[in-house]
Short mmCIF file of C-alpha atoms in Angstrom, two decimals:
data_model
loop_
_atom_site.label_atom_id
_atom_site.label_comp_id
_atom_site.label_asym_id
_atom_site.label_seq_id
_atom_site.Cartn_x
_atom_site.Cartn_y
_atom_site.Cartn_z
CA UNK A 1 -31.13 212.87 94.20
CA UNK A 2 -33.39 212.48 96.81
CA UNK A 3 -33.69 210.24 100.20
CA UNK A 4 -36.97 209.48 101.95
CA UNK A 5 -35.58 207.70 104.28
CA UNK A 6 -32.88 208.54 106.94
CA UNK A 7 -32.09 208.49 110.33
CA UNK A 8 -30.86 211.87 111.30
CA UNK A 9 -32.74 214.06 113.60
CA UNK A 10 -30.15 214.08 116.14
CA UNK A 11 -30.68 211.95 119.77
CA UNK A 12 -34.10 210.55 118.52
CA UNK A 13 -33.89 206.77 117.52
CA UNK A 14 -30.43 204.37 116.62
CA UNK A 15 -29.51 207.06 113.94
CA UNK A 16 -27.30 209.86 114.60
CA UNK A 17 -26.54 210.48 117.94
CA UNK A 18 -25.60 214.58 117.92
CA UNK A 19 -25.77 217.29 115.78
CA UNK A 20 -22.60 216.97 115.04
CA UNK A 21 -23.08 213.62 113.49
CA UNK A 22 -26.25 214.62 111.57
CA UNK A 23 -24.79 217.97 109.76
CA UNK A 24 -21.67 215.53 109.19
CA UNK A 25 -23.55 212.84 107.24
CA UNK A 26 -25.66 215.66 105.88
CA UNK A 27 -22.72 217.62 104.34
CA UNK A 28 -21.73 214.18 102.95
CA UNK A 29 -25.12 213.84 101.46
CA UNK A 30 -24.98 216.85 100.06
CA UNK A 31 -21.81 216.44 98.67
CA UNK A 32 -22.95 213.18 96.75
CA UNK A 33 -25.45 215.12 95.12
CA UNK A 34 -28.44 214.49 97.29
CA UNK A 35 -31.22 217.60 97.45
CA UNK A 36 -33.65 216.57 99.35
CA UNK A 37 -34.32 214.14 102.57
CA UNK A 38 -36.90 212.88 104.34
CA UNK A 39 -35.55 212.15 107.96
CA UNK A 40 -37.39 209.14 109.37
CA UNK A 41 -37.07 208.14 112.71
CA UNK A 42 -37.88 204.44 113.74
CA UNK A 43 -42.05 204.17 115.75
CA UNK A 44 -44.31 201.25 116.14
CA UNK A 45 -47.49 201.13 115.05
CA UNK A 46 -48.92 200.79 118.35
CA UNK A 47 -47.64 203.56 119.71
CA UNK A 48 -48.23 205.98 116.22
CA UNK A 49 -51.08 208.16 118.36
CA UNK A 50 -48.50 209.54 120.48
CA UNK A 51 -45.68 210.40 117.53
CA UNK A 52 -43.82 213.43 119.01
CA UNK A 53 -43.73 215.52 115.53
CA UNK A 54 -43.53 219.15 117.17
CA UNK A 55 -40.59 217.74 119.03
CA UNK A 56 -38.88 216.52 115.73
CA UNK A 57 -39.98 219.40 113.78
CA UNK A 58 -37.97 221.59 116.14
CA UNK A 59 -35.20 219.44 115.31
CA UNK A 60 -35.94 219.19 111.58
CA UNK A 61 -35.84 223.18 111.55
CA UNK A 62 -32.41 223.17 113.75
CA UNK A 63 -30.89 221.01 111.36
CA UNK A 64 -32.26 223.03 108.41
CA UNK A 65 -31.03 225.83 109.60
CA UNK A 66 -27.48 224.67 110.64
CA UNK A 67 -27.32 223.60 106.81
CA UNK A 68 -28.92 226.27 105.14
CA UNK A 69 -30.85 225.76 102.25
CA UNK A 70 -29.38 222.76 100.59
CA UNK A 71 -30.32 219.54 101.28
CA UNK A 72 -33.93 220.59 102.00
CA UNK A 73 -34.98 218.61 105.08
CA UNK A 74 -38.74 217.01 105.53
CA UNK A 75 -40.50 214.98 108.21
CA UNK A 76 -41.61 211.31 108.34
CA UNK A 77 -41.19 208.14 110.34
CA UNK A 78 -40.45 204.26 109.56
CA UNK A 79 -43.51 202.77 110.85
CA UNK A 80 -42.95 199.33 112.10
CA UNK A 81 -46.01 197.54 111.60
CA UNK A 82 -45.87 195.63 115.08
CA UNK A 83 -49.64 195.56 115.10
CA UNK A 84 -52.35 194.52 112.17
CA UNK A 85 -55.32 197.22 112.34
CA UNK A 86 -53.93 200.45 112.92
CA UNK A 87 -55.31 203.79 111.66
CA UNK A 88 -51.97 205.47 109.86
CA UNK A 89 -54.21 208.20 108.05
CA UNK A 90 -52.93 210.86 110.47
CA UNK A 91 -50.53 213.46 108.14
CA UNK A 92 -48.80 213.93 110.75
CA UNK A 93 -47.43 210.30 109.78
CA UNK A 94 -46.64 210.99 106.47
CA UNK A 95 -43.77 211.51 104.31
CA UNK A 96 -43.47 214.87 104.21
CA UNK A 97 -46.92 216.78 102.43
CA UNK A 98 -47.86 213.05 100.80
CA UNK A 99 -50.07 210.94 101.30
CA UNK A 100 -47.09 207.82 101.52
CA UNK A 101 -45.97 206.60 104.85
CA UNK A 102 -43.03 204.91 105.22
CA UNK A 103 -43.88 201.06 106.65
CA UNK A 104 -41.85 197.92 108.08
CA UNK A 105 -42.18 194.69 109.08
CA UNK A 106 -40.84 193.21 112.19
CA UNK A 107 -37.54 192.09 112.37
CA UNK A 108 -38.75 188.05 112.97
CA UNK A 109 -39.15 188.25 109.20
CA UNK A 110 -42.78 188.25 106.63
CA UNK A 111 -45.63 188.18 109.39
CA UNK A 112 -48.86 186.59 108.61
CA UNK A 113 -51.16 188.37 106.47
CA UNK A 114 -48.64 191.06 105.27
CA UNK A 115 -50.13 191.56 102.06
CA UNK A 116 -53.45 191.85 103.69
CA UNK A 117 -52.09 194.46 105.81
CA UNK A 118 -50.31 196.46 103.17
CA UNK A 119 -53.70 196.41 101.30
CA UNK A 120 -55.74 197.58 103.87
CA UNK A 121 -53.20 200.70 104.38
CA UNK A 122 -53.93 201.15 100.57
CA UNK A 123 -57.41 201.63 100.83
CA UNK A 124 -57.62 203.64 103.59
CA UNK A 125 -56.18 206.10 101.12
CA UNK A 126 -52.73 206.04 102.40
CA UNK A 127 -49.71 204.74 100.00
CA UNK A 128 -47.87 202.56 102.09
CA UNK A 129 -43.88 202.55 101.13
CA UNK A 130 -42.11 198.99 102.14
CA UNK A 131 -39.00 199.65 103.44
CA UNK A 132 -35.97 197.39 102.63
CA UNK A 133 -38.34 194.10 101.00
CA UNK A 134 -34.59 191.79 100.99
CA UNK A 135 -33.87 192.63 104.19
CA UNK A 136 -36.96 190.23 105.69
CA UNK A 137 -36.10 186.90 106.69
CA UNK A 138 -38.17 185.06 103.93
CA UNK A 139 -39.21 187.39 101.62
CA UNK A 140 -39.57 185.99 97.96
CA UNK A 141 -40.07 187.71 94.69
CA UNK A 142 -43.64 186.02 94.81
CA UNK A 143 -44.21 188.21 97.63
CA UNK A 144 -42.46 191.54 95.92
CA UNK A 145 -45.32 190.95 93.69
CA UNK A 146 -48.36 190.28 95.89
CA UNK A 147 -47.27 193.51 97.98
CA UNK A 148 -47.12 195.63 94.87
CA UNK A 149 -50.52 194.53 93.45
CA UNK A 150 -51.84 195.39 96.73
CA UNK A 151 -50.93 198.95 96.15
CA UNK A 152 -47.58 198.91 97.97
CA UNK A 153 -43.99 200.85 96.85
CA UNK A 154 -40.51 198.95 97.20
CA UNK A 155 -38.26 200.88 98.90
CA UNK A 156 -35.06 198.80 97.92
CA UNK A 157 -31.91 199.82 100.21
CA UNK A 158 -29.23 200.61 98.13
CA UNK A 159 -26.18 199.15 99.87
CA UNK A 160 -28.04 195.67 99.94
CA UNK A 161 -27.57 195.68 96.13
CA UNK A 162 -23.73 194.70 96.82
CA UNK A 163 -24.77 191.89 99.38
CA UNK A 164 -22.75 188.73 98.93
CA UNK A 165 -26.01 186.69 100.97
CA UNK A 166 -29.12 186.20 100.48
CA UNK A 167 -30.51 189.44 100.63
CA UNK A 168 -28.05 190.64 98.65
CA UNK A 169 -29.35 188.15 95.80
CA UNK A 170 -32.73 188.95 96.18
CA UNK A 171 -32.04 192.84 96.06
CA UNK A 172 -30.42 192.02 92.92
CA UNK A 173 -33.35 189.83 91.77
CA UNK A 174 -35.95 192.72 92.34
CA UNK A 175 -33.52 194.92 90.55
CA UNK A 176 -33.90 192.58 87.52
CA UNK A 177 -37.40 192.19 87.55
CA UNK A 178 -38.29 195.85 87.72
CA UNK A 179 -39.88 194.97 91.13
CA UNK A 180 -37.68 197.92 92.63
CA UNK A 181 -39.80 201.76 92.74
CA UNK A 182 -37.08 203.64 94.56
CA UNK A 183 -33.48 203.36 96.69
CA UNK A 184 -32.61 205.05 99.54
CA UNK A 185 -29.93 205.30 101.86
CA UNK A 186 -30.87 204.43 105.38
CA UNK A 187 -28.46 206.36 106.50
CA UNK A 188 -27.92 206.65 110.27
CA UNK A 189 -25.39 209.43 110.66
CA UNK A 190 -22.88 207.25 108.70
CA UNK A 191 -21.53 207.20 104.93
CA UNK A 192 -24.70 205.36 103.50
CA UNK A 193 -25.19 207.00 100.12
CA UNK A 194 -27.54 206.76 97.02
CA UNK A 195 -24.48 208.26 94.83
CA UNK A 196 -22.73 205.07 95.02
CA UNK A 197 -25.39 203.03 93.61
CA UNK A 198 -26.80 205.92 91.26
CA UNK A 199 -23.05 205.93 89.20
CA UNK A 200 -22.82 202.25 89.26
CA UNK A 201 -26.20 201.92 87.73
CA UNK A 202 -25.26 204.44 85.21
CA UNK A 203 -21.85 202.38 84.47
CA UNK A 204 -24.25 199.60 83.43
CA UNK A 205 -25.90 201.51 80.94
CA UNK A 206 -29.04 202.16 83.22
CA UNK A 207 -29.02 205.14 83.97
CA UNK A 208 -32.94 205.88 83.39
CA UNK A 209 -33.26 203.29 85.95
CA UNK A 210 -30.82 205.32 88.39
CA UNK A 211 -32.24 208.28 87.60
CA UNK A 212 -36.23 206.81 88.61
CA UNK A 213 -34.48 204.93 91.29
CA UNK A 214 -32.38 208.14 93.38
CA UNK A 215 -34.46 210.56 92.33
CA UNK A 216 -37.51 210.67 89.72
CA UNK A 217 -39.93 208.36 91.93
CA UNK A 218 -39.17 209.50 95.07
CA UNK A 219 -40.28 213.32 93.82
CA UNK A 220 -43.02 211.58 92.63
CA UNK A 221 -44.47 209.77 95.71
CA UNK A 222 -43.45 213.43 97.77
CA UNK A 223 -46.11 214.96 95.10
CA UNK A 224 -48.61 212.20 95.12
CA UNK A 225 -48.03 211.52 91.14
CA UNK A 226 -48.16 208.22 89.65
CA UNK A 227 -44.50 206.44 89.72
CA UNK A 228 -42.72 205.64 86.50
CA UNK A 229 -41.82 201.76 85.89
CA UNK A 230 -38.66 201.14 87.05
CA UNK A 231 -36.92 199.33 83.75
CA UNK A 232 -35.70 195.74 84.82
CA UNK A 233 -31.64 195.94 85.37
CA UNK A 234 -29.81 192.52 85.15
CA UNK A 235 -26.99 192.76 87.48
CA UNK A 236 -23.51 191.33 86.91
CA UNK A 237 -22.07 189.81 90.08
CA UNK A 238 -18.64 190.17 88.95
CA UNK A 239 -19.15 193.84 89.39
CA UNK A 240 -20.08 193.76 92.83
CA UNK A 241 -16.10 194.78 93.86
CA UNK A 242 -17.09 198.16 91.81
CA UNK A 243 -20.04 198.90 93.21
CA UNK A 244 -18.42 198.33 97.27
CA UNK A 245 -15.79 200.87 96.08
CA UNK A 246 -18.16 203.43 94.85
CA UNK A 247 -20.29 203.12 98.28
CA UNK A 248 -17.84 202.84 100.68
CA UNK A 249 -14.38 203.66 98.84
CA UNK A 250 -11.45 201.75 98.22
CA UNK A 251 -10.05 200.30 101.30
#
């Protein structure tokens, strides 16, 4: 599997606080099956010209080395897109070698002209990834659409597909409309997993759509290749009690 988007450079953002905490969640990681991971601390738009990525790549190659070889560790950020306009072409912005950055919006909810802006990120030859669509206070499958005809990838957070609320429903709505290009974790030096999702996914009898979801797409987008379509998954509510205890265990 692979996550492109974490929170575990040690010290840097609301994610893990040590390096104790980051090798922690990494061995974790690692133990789920995850390979790869994309660490992706939180930065504004407005301030993305002064992105301190010698300072995290010091980090990134501390950590690496701390955990040897396995998961292999990459650079990027979660770009909140506080202000319309910006130039994100820099690769020092970028998900690791790609040419995808990892965007969100603020946390008030779908700003004005957010299609607009994800299209304009398109065609300035950048692939802009949407982190967490159901997490944005009014977010609608109408938009899910709009943002990926205007060149945009839906980075669906995989413990939201358990959600009891409403962005729990509309996780599970994109999930059934193949609106979905890729999970992640968001993990911020906690238990937040992929493998949770990935084996209840394959319990359903999707697991081409796990496999595309935790892993196939997301090696994709890191080697600037055309995604696969994600096959739509229908999603059972009743089995939302199995898919808590594969994330977070049984209590």
């Amino acid at each position: 599997m692979i996550d492109i988007h974490t929170h575990l450079l040690p010290g840097v953002d609301d994610g893990a606080r040590t390096f104790a905490e980051s090798l922690a969640a990494l061995q974790a990681l690692t133990s789920d099956g995850v390979r790869r991971i994309v660490c992706t601390p939180h930065l504004r738009a407005s301030q993305a010209a002064e992105a301190p990525r010698v300072r995290n790549d010091a980090l990134r190659a501390e950590l690496q080395h701390r955990v040897g070889g396995v998961p292999a560790l990459e650079l990027g950020w979660e770009i909140m897109l506080d202000r319309p306009g910006v130039d994100l072409t820099a690769p020092e912005l970028r998900l690791g070698a790609s040419r995808a950055v990892l965007v969100e919006f603020p946390h008030g909810g779908v700003p004005p002209g957010a299609t607009a802006e994800l299209r304009r990120i398109r065609e300035s030859g950048v692939v802009p990834v949407l982190a967490h669509p159901e997490r944005y206070w009014g977010c609608s499958v109408t938009h899910a659409r709009e943002w990926r005809a205007a060149g945009a990838v839906l980075q669906g957070d995989a413990t939201f597909l358990l959600g009891s609320g409403d962005k729990g429903r509309l996780a599970r709505s994109l999930l059934a409309l193949g609106l979905l290009d890729l999970l992640a974790s968001d993990n911020h030096g906690d238990r937040r997993s992929l493998r949770g999702a990935r084996d209840w996914l394959c319990e359903l009898g999707a697991g081409d759509a796990a496999e595309l979801l935790t892993g196939r797409n997301a090696a994709h987008l890191l080697a600037d290749e055309p995604l696969e379509p994600v096959p739509p998954v229908v999603v059972d509510r009743s089995l939302a009690r199995r898919l808590r205890e594969l994330l977070f265990g049984r209590a």
